[in-house]
Amino acid sequence: MNETPEKTTHFGYKTVAEDDKASLVADVFHSVAAKYDVMNDLMSFGVHRLWKRQTIASSGVRKGHHVLDLAGGTGDLTAKFSQLVGETGQVVLGDINSSMLKVGREKLHNLGLVGNIDYVQMNAEMLPFPDNSFDVITIAFGLRNVTDKDKALRSMYRILKPGGRLLVLEFSKPEHEILSKAYDFYSFNLLPTMGKLVANDSESYKYLAESIRMHPDQDTLKTMMDEAGFEQTTYQNLTGGIVALHRGFKY
């Protein structure tokens, strides 16, 4: 009898069994959680705050909305959404990684943000909510770590309310060759060194650099969103395409 071949996927530049990727990614984020905010500021020279501000500005979130901040990590977007939705709204900070959720919860509690935020450990491919639950879903710097991105996008589409929107903020492909070469040098030479010095972990940051290169480019991700059912899909390149903000609606 022929055995069914084991399905594989990529973990950075390595090929791994599909069933193993989630735990490998989990190990990375367990390792980096405590220093995640510090490293974000160092790695992006603080520009990640501007990328997230643009995401919030594009979200259309207002009082009473229900928002899912998926792969929400340490809660930067959740903090702002909590203020925007007010007492009548709700924000769910969802992340597959318990260490990231713990850091996010502690951070937001220390900011005094309680009452309209829930914390749920979840897998983006199988979101544990009824159909038509959320007005807005955001996933910032998380989609590239998902094993089955198409399945995750379909899951997000299912739980969006009609008229709702998805925003995907993710590293993408630089628009210009010179920028691309400079970005590669930074990512594969300076970034792991920074990770070693600040977080005592160069390998996790080497994976993060590789995972960015394996993520679909702007037009490919737009097509994937179309195929998942989203309409009026667009993207905006930020910082020369190092990051792209994709938006799609459910009607």
Short mmCIF file of C-alpha atoms in Angstrom, two decimals:
data_model
loop_
_atom_site.label_atom_id
_atom_site.label_comp_id
_atom_site.label_asym_id
_atom_site.label_seq_id
_atom_site.Cartn_x
_atom_site.Cartn_y
_atom_site.Cartn_z
CA MET A 1 0.00 0.00 0.00
CA ASN A 2 1.30 3.46 -0.92
CA GLU A 3 1.47 5.91 1.96
CA THR A 4 0.05 9.39 1.41
CA PRO A 5 2.99 11.80 1.03
CA GLU A 6 3.43 14.13 3.98
CA LYS A 7 2.34 17.68 3.17
CA THR A 8 5.09 20.23 3.55
CA THR A 9 5.32 24.00 3.84
CA HIS A 10 8.03 26.58 4.50
CA PHE A 11 9.37 27.76 7.82
CA GLY A 12 11.54 30.61 6.67
CA TYR A 13 13.74 29.04 4.02
CA LYS A 14 13.40 25.55 5.48
CA THR A 15 10.91 22.95 4.27
CA VAL A 16 8.98 21.41 7.14
CA ALA A 17 5.93 19.21 7.63
CA GLU A 18 2.71 21.26 7.56
CA ASP A 19 1.71 19.85 10.93
CA ASP A 20 4.96 21.07 12.49
CA LYS A 21 4.91 24.70 11.36
CA ALA A 22 2.54 26.05 14.02
CA SER A 23 4.68 24.73 16.87
CA LEU A 24 7.89 26.03 15.25
CA VAL A 25 6.36 29.50 14.85
CA ALA A 26 5.10 29.26 18.43
CA ASP A 27 8.64 28.65 19.67
CA VAL A 28 9.81 31.80 17.88
CA PHE A 29 7.20 34.00 19.50
CA HIS A 30 7.54 32.43 22.94
CA SER A 31 11.20 33.40 22.63
CA VAL A 32 10.72 36.99 21.43
CA ALA A 33 7.55 37.99 23.34
CA ALA A 34 9.25 39.70 26.28
CA LYS A 35 11.36 41.95 24.03
CA TYR A 36 8.84 42.25 21.18
CA ASP A 37 7.98 45.95 21.60
CA VAL A 38 11.59 47.01 22.11
CA MET A 39 12.71 45.06 19.04
CA ASN A 40 9.85 46.49 16.93
CA ASP A 41 11.04 50.00 17.68
CA LEU A 42 14.67 49.11 16.99
CA MET A 43 14.03 47.06 13.84
CA SER A 44 11.79 49.65 12.18
CA PHE A 45 13.39 52.75 13.72
CA GLY A 46 9.95 53.46 15.17
CA VAL A 47 8.25 53.55 11.77
CA HIS A 48 5.99 50.59 12.69
CA ARG A 49 3.96 53.11 14.69
CA LEU A 50 3.22 55.07 11.50
CA TRP A 51 2.26 51.87 9.63
CA LYS A 52 -0.17 50.97 12.40
CA ARG A 53 -1.55 54.51 12.50
CA GLN A 54 -2.33 54.24 8.79
CA THR A 55 -4.08 50.91 9.42
CA ILE A 56 -6.27 52.49 12.08
CA ALA A 57 -7.05 55.45 9.81
CA SER A 58 -8.13 53.03 7.06
CA SER A 59 -10.30 50.90 9.35
CA GLY A 60 -13.38 53.09 9.62
CA VAL A 61 -13.81 51.89 13.22
CA ARG A 62 -16.31 53.87 15.26
CA LYS A 63 -18.31 53.66 18.49
CA GLY A 64 -20.22 50.42 18.99
CA HIS A 65 -18.17 48.41 16.51
CA HIS A 66 -16.96 44.88 17.13
CA VAL A 67 -13.31 44.52 16.10
CA LEU A 68 -11.00 41.50 15.90
CA ASP A 69 -7.30 42.35 16.16
CA LEU A 70 -5.96 39.03 14.90
CA ALA A 71 -2.35 38.08 15.64
CA GLY A 72 -2.69 41.14 17.84
CA GLY A 73 0.45 40.37 19.81
CA THR A 74 1.25 43.06 22.34
CA GLY A 75 -1.88 45.04 21.57
CA ASP A 76 -0.82 48.25 19.78
CA LEU A 77 -3.88 48.23 17.51
CA THR A 78 -6.18 46.89 20.24
CA ALA A 79 -5.28 49.83 22.49
CA LYS A 80 -6.44 52.39 19.93
CA PHE A 81 -9.48 50.37 18.83
CA SER A 82 -10.59 50.06 22.48
CA GLN A 83 -10.77 53.84 22.68
CA LEU A 84 -12.54 54.19 19.32
CA VAL A 85 -15.31 51.62 19.92
CA GLY A 86 -16.13 52.96 23.38
CA GLU A 87 -18.21 51.28 26.06
CA THR A 88 -20.80 50.00 23.57
CA GLY A 89 -18.19 48.28 21.38
CA GLN A 90 -15.88 45.34 21.83
CA VAL A 91 -12.35 44.48 20.76
CA VAL A 92 -11.02 40.94 20.72
CA LEU A 93 -7.25 40.60 20.83
CA GLY A 94 -6.63 37.20 19.26
CA ASP A 95 -3.31 35.42 18.99
CA ILE A 96 -2.22 31.82 18.61
CA ASN A 97 0.66 32.39 21.02
CA SER A 98 0.01 32.39 24.77
CA SER A 99 3.21 34.31 25.57
CA MET A 100 2.27 37.14 23.23
CA LEU A 101 -1.27 37.26 24.67
CA LYS A 102 0.12 37.46 28.19
CA VAL A 103 2.42 40.36 27.30
CA GLY A 104 -0.43 42.12 25.47
CA ARG A 105 -2.85 41.71 28.37
CA GLU A 106 -0.36 43.02 30.93
CA LYS A 107 0.52 45.98 28.73
CA LEU A 108 -3.10 47.02 28.12
CA HIS A 109 -4.07 46.54 31.77
CA ASN A 110 -1.16 48.80 32.74
CA LEU A 111 -2.55 51.41 30.35
CA GLY A 112 -5.90 51.18 32.15
CA LEU A 113 -7.64 49.67 29.13
CA VAL A 114 -10.17 47.23 30.53
CA GLY A 115 -13.86 46.54 30.12
CA ASN A 116 -14.28 46.32 26.36
CA ILE A 117 -11.32 44.05 25.48
CA ASP A 118 -11.37 40.25 25.40
CA TYR A 119 -8.28 38.05 25.00
CA VAL A 120 -8.67 34.81 23.07
CA GLN A 121 -6.02 32.29 22.04
CA MET A 122 -6.97 31.19 18.55
CA ASN A 123 -5.76 29.81 15.23
CA ALA A 124 -6.42 32.13 12.27
CA GLU A 125 -7.35 29.14 10.11
CA MET A 126 -10.25 28.14 12.40
CA LEU A 127 -11.60 31.30 14.03
CA PRO A 128 -13.93 30.39 16.93
CA PHE A 129 -16.74 32.87 16.20
CA PRO A 130 -20.17 32.69 14.56
CA ASP A 131 -20.70 33.94 11.01
CA ASN A 132 -21.08 37.72 10.63
CA SER A 133 -19.59 38.64 14.04
CA PHE A 134 -17.21 41.55 13.37
CA ASP A 135 -17.36 44.95 11.70
CA VAL A 136 -13.59 45.07 11.19
CA ILE A 137 -10.78 42.52 11.28
CA THR A 138 -7.13 43.50 11.29
CA ILE A 139 -4.11 41.24 11.07
CA ALA A 140 -0.81 43.10 11.40
CA PHE A 141 2.46 41.27 10.74
CA GLY A 142 0.83 37.91 11.38
CA LEU A 143 -0.44 36.49 8.10
CA ARG A 144 3.01 35.46 6.90
CA ASN A 145 3.31 33.10 9.89
CA VAL A 146 0.04 31.29 9.12
CA THR A 147 0.46 27.84 7.57
CA ASP A 148 -2.62 27.88 5.29
CA LYS A 149 -3.16 31.53 4.38
CA ASP A 150 -6.06 30.80 2.00
CA LYS A 151 -7.93 28.93 4.73
CA ALA A 152 -7.28 31.79 7.17
CA LEU A 153 -8.60 34.40 4.72
CA ARG A 154 -11.76 32.35 4.17
CA SER A 155 -12.20 32.07 7.93
CA MET A 156 -11.87 35.84 8.30
CA TYR A 157 -14.37 36.40 5.52
CA ARG A 158 -16.89 34.11 7.19
CA ILE A 159 -16.92 35.97 10.50
CA LEU A 160 -17.03 39.48 9.01
CA LYS A 161 -20.42 41.17 8.95
CA PRO A 162 -21.79 42.21 5.56
CA GLY A 163 -20.31 45.63 4.93
CA GLY A 164 -17.32 44.79 7.11
CA ARG A 165 -13.71 45.12 6.10
CA LEU A 166 -10.45 43.24 6.51
CA LEU A 167 -7.12 45.04 6.80
CA VAL A 168 -3.89 43.09 6.34
CA LEU A 169 -0.72 44.97 7.32
CA GLU A 170 2.29 42.92 6.33
CA PHE A 171 5.86 43.10 5.11
CA SER A 172 5.90 42.89 1.33
CA LYS A 173 8.15 43.43 -1.69
CA PRO A 174 10.08 46.72 -2.05
CA GLU A 175 9.21 48.65 -5.20
CA HIS A 176 12.76 49.58 -6.21
CA GLU A 177 15.85 47.44 -6.73
CA ILE A 178 18.21 49.67 -4.73
CA LEU A 179 15.83 49.68 -1.75
CA SER A 180 15.42 45.91 -2.07
CA LYS A 181 19.18 45.31 -1.90
CA ALA A 182 19.64 47.63 1.07
CA TYR A 183 16.70 45.96 2.83
CA ASP A 184 18.17 42.49 2.21
CA PHE A 185 21.53 43.53 3.66
CA TYR A 186 19.82 44.98 6.73
CA SER A 187 17.54 41.96 7.21
CA PHE A 188 20.15 39.23 6.94
CA ASN A 189 23.14 40.97 8.51
CA LEU A 190 22.04 43.57 11.02
CA LEU A 191 18.68 42.17 12.16
CA PRO A 192 19.94 38.83 13.57
CA THR A 193 22.79 40.71 15.30
CA MET A 194 20.27 43.08 16.90
CA GLY A 195 18.20 40.08 17.98
CA LYS A 196 21.25 38.51 19.60
CA LEU A 197 22.23 41.67 21.46
CA VAL A 198 18.77 42.74 22.67
CA ALA A 199 16.76 39.50 22.92
CA ASN A 200 19.64 36.99 23.10
CA ASP A 201 18.09 35.23 20.11
CA SER A 202 19.52 35.61 16.61
CA GLU A 203 17.84 32.53 15.12
CA SER A 204 14.27 33.78 15.68
CA TYR A 205 15.07 37.05 13.92
CA LYS A 206 16.75 35.17 11.09
CA TYR A 207 13.46 33.25 10.70
CA LEU A 208 11.45 36.48 10.72
CA ALA A 209 13.62 37.89 7.92
CA GLU A 210 13.23 34.69 5.88
CA SER A 211 9.47 34.52 6.48
CA ILE A 212 9.10 37.99 4.97
CA ARG A 213 10.82 36.83 1.77
CA MET A 214 8.54 33.78 1.52
CA HIS A 215 5.33 35.82 1.94
CA PRO A 216 3.24 36.49 -1.19
CA ASP A 217 3.91 39.81 -2.90
CA GLN A 218 1.35 42.62 -3.10
CA ASP A 219 -0.54 41.46 -6.19
CA THR A 220 -0.50 37.79 -5.19
CA LEU A 221 -2.01 38.58 -1.79
CA LYS A 222 -4.63 40.78 -3.42
CA THR A 223 -5.61 37.85 -5.66
CA MET A 224 -5.76 35.53 -2.65
CA MET A 225 -8.15 37.95 -0.94
CA ASP A 226 -10.30 38.09 -4.08
CA GLU A 227 -10.45 34.30 -4.22
CA ALA A 228 -11.48 34.16 -0.53
CA GLY A 229 -14.54 36.25 -1.41
CA PHE A 230 -13.44 39.79 -0.59
CA GLU A 231 -14.51 42.61 -2.89
CA GLN A 232 -13.06 46.01 -3.76
CA THR A 233 -9.66 44.75 -2.67
CA THR A 234 -6.86 47.31 -2.80
CA TYR A 235 -3.40 47.75 -1.36
CA GLN A 236 -1.26 50.70 -0.39
CA ASN A 237 2.51 50.46 -0.35
CA LEU A 238 4.17 51.98 2.71
CA THR A 239 7.87 52.85 3.01
CA GLY A 240 8.53 51.96 -0.62
CA GLY A 241 6.72 48.63 -0.47
CA ILE A 242 8.69 47.25 2.49
CA VAL A 243 5.23 47.06 4.02
CA ALA A 244 1.84 46.94 2.30
CA LEU A 245 -1.63 47.57 3.69
CA HIS A 246 -4.28 45.43 1.95
CA ARG A 247 -7.98 46.16 2.35
CA GLY A 248 -11.00 44.14 1.30
CA PHE A 249 -14.75 44.28 1.97
CA LYS A 250 -17.50 41.71 2.49
CA TYR A 251 -20.83 42.52 0.85
#
